[in-house]
Structure formats: C-alpha cells, structure tokens
PDB file of C-alpha atoms in Angstrom:
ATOM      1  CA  UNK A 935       0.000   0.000   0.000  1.00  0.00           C
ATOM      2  CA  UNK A 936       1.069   3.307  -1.151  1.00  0.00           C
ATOM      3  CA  UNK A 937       2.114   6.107   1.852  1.00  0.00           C
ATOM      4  CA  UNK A 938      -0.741   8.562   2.170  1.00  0.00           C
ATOM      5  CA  UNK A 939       0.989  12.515   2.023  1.00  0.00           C
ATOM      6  CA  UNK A 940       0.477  12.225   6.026  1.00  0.00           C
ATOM      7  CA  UNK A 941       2.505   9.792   6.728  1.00  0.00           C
ATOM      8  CA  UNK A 942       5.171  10.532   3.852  1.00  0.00           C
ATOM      9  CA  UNK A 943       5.131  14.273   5.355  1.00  0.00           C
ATOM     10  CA  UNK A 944       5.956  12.638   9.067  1.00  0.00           C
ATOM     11  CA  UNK A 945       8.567  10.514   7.462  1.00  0.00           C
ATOM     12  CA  UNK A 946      10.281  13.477   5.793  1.00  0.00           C
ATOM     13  CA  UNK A 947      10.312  15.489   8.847  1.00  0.00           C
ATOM     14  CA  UNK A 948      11.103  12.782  11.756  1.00  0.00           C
ATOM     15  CA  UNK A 949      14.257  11.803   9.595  1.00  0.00           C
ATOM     16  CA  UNK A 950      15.076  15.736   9.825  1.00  0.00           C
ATOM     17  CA  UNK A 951      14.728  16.018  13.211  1.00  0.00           C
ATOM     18  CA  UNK A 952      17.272  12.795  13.344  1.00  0.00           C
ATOM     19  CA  UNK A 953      19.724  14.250  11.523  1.00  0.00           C
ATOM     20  CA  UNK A 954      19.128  17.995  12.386  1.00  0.00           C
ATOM     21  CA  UNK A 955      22.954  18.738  14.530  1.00  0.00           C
ATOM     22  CA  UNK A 956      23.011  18.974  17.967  1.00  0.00           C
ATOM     23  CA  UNK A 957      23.694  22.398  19.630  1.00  0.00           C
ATOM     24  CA  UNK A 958      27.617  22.192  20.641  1.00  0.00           C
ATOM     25  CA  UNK A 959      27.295  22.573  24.729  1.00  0.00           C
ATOM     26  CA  UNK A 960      30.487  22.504  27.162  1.00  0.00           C
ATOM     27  CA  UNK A 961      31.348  19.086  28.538  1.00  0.00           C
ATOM     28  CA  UNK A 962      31.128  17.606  31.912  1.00  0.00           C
ATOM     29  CA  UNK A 963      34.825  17.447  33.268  1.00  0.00           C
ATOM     30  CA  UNK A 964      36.273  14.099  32.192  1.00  0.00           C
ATOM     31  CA  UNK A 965      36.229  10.979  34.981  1.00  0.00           C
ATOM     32  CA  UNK A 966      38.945   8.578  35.282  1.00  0.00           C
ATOM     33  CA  UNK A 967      38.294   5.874  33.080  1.00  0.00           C
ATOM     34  CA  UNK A 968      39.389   3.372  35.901  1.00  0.00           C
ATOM     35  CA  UNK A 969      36.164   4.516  37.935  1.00  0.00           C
ATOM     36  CA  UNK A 970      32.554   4.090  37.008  1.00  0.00           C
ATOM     37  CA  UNK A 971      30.967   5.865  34.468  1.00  0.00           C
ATOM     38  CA  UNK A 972      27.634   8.122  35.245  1.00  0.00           C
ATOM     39  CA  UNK A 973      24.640   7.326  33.672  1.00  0.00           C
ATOM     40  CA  UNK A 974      22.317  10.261  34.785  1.00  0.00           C
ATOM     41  CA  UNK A 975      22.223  13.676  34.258  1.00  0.00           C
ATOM     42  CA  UNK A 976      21.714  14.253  37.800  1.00  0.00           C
ATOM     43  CA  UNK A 977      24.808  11.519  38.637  1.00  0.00           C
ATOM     44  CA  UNK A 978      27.380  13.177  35.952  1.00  0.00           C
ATOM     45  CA  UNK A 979      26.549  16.848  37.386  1.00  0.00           C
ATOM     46  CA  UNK A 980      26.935  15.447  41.193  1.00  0.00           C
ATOM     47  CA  UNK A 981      30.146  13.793  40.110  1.00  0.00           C
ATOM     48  CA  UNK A 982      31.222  17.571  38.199  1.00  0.00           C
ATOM     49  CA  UNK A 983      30.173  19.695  41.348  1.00  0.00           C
ATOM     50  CA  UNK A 984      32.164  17.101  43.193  1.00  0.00           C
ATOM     51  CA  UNK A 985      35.345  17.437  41.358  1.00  0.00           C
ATOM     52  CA  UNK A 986      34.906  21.342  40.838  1.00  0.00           C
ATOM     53  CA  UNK A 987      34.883  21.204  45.074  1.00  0.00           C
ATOM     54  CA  UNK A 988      37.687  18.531  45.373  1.00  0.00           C
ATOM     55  CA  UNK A 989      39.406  20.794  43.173  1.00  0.00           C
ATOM     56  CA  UNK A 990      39.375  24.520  45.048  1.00  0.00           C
ATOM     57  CA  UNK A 991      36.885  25.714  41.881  1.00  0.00           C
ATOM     58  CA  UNK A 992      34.194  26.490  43.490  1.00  0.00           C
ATOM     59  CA  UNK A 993      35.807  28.284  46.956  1.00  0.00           C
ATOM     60  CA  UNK A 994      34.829  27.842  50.680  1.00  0.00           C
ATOM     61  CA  UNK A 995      32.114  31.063  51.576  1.00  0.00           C
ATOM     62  CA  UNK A 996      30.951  31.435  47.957  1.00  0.00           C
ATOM     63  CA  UNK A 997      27.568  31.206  46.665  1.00  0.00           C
ATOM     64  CA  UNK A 998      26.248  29.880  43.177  1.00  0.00           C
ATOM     65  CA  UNK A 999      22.988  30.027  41.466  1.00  0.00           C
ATOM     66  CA  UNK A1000      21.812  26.793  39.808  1.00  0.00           C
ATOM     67  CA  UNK A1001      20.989  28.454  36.920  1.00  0.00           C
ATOM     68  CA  UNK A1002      24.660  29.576  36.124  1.00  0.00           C
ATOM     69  CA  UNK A1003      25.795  26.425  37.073  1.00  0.00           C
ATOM     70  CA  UNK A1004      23.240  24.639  35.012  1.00  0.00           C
ATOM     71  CA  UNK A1005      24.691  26.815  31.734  1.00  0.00           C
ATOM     72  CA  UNK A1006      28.358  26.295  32.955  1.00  0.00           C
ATOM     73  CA  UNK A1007      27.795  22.651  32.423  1.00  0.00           C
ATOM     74  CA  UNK A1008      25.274  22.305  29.419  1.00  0.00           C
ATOM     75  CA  UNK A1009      22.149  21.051  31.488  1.00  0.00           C
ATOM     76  CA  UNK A1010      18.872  22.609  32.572  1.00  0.00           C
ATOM     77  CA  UNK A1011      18.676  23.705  36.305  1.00  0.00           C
ATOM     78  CA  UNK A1012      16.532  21.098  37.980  1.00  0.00           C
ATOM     79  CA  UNK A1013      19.811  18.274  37.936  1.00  0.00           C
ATOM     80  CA  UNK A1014      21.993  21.027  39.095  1.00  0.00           C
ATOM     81  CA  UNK A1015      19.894  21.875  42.040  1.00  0.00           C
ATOM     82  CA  UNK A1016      19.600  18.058  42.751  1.00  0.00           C
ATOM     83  CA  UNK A1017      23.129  17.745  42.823  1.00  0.00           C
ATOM     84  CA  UNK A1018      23.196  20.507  44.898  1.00  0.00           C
ATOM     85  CA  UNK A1019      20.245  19.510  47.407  1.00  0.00           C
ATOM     86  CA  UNK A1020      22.895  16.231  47.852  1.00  0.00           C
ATOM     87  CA  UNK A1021      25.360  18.254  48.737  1.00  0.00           C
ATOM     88  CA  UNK A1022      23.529  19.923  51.267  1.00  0.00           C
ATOM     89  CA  UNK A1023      22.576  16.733  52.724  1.00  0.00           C
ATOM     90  CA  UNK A1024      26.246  16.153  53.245  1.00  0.00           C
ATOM     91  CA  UNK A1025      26.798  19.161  54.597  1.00  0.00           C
ATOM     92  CA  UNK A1026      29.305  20.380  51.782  1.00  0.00           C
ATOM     93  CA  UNK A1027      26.872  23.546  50.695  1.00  0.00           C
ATOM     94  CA  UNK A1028      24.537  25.651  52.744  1.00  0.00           C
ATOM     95  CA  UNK A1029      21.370  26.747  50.738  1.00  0.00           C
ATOM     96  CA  UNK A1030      20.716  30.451  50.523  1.00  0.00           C
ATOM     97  CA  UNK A1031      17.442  31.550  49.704  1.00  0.00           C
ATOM     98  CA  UNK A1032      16.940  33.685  46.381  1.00  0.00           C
ATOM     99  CA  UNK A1033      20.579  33.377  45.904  1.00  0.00           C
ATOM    100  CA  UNK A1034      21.473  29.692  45.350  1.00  0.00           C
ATOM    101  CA  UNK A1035      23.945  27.409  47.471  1.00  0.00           C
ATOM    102  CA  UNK A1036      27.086  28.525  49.672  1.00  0.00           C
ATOM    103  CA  UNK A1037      30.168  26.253  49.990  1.00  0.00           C
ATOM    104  CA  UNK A1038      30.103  25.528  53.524  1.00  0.00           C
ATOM    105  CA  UNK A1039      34.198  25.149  54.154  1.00  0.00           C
ATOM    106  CA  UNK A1040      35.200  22.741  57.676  1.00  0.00           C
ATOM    107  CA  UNK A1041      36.890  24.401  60.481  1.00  0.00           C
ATOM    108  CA  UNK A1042      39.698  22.688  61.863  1.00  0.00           C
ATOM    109  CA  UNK A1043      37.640  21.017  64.796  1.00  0.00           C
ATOM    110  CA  UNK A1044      35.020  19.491  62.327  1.00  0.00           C
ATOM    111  CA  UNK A1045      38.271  18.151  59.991  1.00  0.00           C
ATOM    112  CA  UNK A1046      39.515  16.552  63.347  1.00  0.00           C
ATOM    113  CA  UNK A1047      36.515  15.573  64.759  1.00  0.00           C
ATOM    114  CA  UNK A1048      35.980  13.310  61.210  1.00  0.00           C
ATOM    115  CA  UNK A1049      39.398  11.985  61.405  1.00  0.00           C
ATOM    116  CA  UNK A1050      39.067  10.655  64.833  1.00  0.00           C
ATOM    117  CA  UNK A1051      35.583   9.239  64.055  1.00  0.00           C
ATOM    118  CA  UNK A1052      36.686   8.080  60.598  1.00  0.00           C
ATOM    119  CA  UNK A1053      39.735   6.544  62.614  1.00  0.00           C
ATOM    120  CA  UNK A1054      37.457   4.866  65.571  1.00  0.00           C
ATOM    121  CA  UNK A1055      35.720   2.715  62.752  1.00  0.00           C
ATOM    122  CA  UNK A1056      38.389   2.015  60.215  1.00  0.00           C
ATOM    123  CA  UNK A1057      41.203   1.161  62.045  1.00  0.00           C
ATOM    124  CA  UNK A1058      40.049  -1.655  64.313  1.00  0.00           C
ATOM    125  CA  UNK A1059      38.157  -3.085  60.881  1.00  0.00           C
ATOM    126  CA  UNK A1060      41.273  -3.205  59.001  1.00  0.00           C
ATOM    127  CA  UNK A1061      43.219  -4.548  61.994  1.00  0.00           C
ATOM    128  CA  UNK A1062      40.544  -8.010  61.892  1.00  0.00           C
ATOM    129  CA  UNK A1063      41.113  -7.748  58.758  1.00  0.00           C
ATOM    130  CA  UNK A1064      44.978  -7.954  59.041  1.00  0.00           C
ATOM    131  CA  UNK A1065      44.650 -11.138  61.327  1.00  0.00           C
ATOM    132  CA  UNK A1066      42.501 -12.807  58.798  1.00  0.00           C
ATOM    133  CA  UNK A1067      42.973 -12.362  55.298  1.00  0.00           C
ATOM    134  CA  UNK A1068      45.352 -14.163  53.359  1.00  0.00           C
ATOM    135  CA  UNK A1069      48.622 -12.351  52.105  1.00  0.00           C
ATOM    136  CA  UNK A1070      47.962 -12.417  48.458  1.00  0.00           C
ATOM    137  CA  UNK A1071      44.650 -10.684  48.851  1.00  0.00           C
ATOM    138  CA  UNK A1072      46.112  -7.444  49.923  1.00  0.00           C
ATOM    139  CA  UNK A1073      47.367  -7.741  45.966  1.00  0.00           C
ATOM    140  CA  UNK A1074      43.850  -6.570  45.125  1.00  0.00           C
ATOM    141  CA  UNK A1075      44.583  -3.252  46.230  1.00  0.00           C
ATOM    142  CA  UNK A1076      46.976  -2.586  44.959  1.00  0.00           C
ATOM    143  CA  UNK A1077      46.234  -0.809  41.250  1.00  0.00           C
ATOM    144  CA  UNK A1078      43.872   1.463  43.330  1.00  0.00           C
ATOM    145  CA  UNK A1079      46.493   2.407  45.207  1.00  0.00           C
ATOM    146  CA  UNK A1080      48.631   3.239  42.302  1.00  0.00           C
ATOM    147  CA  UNK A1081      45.613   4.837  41.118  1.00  0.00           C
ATOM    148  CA  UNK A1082      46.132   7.482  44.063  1.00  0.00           C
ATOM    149  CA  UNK A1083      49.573   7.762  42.963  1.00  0.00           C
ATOM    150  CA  UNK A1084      49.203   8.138  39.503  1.00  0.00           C
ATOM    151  CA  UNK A1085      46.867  10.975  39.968  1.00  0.00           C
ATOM    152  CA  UNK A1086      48.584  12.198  42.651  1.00  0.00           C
ATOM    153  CA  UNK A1087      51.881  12.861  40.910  1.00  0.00           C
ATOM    154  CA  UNK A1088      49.991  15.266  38.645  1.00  0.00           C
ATOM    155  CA  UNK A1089      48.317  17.135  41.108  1.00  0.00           C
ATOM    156  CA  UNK A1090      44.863  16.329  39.965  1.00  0.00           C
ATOM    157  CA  UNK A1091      42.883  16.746  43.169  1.00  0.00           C
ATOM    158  CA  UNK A1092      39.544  15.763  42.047  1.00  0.00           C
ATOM    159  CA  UNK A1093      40.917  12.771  40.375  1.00  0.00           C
ATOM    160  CA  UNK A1094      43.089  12.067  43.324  1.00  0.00           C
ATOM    161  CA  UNK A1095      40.316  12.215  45.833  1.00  0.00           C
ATOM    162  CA  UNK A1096      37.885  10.372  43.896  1.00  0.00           C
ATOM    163  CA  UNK A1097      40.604   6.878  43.673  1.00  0.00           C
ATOM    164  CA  UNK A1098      41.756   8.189  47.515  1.00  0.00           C
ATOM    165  CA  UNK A1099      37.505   6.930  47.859  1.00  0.00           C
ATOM    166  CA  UNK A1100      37.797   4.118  45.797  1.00  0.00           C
ATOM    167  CA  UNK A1101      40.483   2.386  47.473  1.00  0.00           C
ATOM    168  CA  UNK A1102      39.349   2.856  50.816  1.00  0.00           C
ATOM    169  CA  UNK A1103      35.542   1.720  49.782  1.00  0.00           C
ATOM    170  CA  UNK A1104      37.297  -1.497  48.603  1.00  0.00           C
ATOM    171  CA  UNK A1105      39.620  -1.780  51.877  1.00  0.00           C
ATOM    172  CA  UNK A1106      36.037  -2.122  53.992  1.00  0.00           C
ATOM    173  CA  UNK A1107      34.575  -4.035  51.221  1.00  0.00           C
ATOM    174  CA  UNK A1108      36.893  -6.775  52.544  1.00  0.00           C
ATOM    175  CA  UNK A1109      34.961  -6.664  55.850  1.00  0.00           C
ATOM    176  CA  UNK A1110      30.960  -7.492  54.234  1.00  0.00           C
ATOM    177  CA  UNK A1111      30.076  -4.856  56.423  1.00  0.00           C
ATOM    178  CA  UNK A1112      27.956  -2.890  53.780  1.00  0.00           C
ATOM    179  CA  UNK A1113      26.945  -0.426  56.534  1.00  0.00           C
ATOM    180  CA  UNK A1114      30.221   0.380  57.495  1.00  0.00           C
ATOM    181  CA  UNK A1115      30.746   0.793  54.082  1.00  0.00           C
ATOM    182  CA  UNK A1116      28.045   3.375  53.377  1.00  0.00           C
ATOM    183  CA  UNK A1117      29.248   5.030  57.115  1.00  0.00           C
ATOM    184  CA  UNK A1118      32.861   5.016  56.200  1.00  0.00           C
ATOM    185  CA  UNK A1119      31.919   6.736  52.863  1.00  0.00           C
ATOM    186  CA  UNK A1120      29.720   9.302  53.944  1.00  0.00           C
ATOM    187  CA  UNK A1121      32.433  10.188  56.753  1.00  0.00           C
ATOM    188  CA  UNK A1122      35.160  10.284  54.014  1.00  0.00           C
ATOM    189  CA  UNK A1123      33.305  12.849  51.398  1.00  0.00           C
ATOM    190  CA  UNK A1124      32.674  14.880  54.658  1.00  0.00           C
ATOM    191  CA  UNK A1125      36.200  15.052  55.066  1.00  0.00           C
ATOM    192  CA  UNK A1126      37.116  16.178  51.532  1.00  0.00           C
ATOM    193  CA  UNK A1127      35.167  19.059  51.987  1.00  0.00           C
ATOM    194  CA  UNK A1128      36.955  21.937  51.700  1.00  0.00           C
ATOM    195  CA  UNK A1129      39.015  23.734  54.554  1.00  0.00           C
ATOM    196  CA  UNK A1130      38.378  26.773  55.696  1.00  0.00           C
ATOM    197  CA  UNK A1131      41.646  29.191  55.567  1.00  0.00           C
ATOM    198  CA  UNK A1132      44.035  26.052  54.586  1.00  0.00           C
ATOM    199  CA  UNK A1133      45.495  26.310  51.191  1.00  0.00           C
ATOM    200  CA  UNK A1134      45.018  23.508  48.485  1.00  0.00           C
ATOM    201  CA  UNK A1135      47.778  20.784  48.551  1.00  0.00           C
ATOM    202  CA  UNK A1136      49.774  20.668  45.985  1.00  0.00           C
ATOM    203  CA  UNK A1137      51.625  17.786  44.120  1.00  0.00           C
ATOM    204  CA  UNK A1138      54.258  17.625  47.000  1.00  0.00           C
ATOM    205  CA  UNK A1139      50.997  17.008  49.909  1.00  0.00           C
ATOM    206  CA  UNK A1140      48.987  15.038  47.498  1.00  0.00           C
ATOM    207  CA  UNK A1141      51.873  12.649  46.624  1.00  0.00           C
ATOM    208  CA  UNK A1142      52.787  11.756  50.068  1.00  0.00           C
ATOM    209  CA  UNK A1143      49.200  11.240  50.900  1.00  0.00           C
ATOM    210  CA  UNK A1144      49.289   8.678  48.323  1.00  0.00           C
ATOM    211  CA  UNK A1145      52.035   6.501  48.875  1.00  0.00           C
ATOM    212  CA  UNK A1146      50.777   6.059  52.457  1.00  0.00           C
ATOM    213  CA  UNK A1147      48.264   3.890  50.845  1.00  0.00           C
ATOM    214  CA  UNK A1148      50.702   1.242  49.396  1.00  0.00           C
ATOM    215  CA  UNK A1149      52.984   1.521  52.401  1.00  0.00           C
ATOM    216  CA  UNK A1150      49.840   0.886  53.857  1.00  0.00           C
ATOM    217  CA  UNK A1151      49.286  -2.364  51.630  1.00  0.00           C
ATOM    218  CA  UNK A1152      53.074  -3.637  51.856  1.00  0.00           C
ATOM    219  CA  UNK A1153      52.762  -3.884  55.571  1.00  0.00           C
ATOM    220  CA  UNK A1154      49.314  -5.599  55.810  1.00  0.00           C
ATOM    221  CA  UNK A1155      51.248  -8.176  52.802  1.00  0.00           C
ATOM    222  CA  UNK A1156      54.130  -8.947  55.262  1.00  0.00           C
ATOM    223  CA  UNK A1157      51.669  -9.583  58.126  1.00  0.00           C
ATOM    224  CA  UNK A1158      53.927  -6.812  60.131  1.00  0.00           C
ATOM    225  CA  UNK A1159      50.165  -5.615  62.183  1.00  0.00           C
ATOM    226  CA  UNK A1160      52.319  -3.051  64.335  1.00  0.00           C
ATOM    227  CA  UNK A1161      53.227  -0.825  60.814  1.00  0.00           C
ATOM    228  CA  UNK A1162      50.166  -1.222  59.362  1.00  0.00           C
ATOM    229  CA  UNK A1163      48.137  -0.257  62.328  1.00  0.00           C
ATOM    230  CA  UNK A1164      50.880   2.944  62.953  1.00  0.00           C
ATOM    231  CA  UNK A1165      50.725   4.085  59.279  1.00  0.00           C
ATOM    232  CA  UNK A1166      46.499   4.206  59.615  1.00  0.00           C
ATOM    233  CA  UNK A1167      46.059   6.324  62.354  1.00  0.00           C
ATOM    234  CA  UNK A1168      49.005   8.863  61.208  1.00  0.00           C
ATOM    235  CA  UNK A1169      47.247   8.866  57.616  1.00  0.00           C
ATOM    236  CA  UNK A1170      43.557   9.314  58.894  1.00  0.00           C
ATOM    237  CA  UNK A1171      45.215  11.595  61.485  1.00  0.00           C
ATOM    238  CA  UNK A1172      46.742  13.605  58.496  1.00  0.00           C
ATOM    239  CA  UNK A1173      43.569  14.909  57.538  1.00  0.00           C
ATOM    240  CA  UNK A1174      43.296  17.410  60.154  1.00  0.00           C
ATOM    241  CA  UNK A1175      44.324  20.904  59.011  1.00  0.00           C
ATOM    242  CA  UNK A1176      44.333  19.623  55.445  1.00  0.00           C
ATOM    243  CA  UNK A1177      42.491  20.656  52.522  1.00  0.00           C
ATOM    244  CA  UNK A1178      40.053  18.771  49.819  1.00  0.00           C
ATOM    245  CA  UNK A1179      41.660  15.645  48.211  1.00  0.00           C
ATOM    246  CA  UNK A1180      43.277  13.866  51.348  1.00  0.00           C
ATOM    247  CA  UNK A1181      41.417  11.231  52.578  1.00  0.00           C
TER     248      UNK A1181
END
C-alpha cells in the first residue's frame, strides 16, 4: 500500500529532526576511566560539582545560582539543584534563599573531629582484617592504590580524591560490612570538603598522601600488624588541618 501525504510528510520530517545537529554545549569534566561511568544527568553533574569542590573551583564562603551552574555545564537547572540539594545533605553547601547554594568550608575542629571518628571505625576493621585475610589478597589493592599515585603525581585533586575513595571503599569491602561501608563513605566525602583558611595541597601534599596507601598495603602483605596499624592512624590523622583531596 502506497504512503498517504500524512505519513510521507511525518517521514520526511522525523528523519530531519534525526539528523538535524546537535547544539555544541560545554562538557562535563572528564572521569577517570578506571572509575565508574555516570549514567544520569543528575549523577554526571553530582560527580562535576564534586570534582569542581575537590578541586578549590568552586571556593569555601561562595555562593552559586543553579541556573549559572546549570549553563556552565550544558544542562537545565533542575539536575543542578539536585546535585546541589545532595550536597547539602552532606553538609558540603549551605542553601541560601533567592541566591542559590554557599560552599560551607570545615573548620579545623570538624576536619579533626571526622578523622578521629573516621579513625574509631576504620582502624580496628582493618586490623581483623589484618589477622585474617590471606597475604595475596592485599594484591587486590593494589592498582587502586597506584591509582592514588598516579593521579597524585599530577596534582589532579579531584581525580586524586575520587581513587583516595575508591580504594578505601574497597579496603572495607573486605569486611561485608555494607553499613560500614556506606558510614565510612559518607564520613570520608565529609572530610574532603573543603578547609576553611588552609590552602590547596599541591603535588608535593597530594603525593605523600598517596604513597601512604601502598605503604599501607606492603605492611598488611608482610603480616607486620604493628606498621600497618601505625601508618592508619598517622594517615587518617593527616587529615586534620588539610584541605580537599586527602582522605
């Protein structure tokens, strides 16, 4: 049967619309591709706001509207002020009304007060874990933890505190304790919040952060549980007085 003109004319035009260009926008910052991908809007903006405060770009005591945001990054408003009511939860932004969202920098209490928190529930899970485990499966560690280097020695703070995450998700992993997990985590973005009148580390700060982690892993290997538990407390202790990006 023959195509009336109604459906020829929809024909004509849908294959239009398909090959009509899309309207160049600015990217979302690049992720690692070691770490997962975003799916979602919502997700890839959270994971760009992240980096941008990982990073020092958007700066302790400033406020941002969604909407410039929202152009900054290609996207309507409504995922940017998602990603943005998350933050909030976390206590990373403050929401000001009429005006947008405030980046809500730690004092140097709250930065201790998380280490010595983050410290009273990782330390004595990674200790079972050192009287337990095999040797060999500390080797699963260890490309995140050259992960932390290798981002590290390039001074990419949102990259390095993003794999700084990944490896210690994957250190409690070892435990099945998902809610220590999801704890642990939520205690650990708090912590890369920014820092209020602390400057950014640099490659130097970010580099030594990072090779704690495989010191970390070569004395967990050797089964020497003195070391290991030494070099966790001074590197969750590290954290206070620090900026975004240390763990």
């Amino acid at each position: 049967m023959e195509p009336t003109r109604t459906e020829s004319a929809i024909s004509v035009a849908t294959t239009a619309v398909r090959a009509a260009p899309v309207a160049d926008r600015p990217p979302l910052p690049r992720r690692p591709r070691s770490l997962p991908e975003r799916h979602s809007v919502r997700a890839q903006v959270l994971a760009a706001l992240r980096d941008a405060l990982a990073s020092g770009e958007l700066a302790p005591g400033e406020t941002y509207s969604a909407p410039a945001l929202a152009e900054r990054y290609g996207v309507s408003a409504t995922p940017v002020r998602e990603a943005m009511q998350r933050l909030a939860s976390e206590g990373a932004v403050e929401t000001v009304p009429n005006r947008g969202f405030r980046v809500a920098g730690r004092s140097p209490r709250d930065v201790a007060e998380l280490a010595e928190v983050r410290a009273a529930l990782e330390i004595p899970a990674v200790m079972r874990l050192a009287r337990t485990l095999p040797p060999e499966r500390w080797d699963e560690l260890r490309p995140l933890a050259e992960a932390t280097v290798a981002a590290a020695s390039v001074g990419d703070r949102a990259a390095y505190a993003e794999a700084d995450r990944c490896f210690h998700r994957a250190l409690l992993l070892l435990t099945g304790n998902r809610q220590l997990v999801i704890v642990a985590e939520d205690l650990h973005r708090k912590a890369q919040c920014p820092t209020e009148l602390v400057p950014l580390p640099g490659t130097t700060e970010l580099l030594a952060d990072a090779l704690e982690h495989t010191a970390l892993l070569d004395a967990l290997r050797r089964g020497d549980l003195a070391t290991a538990e030494e070099l966790s407390r001074e590197h969750l202790a590290g954290v206070t007085g620090r900026s975004p990006g240390h763990p």
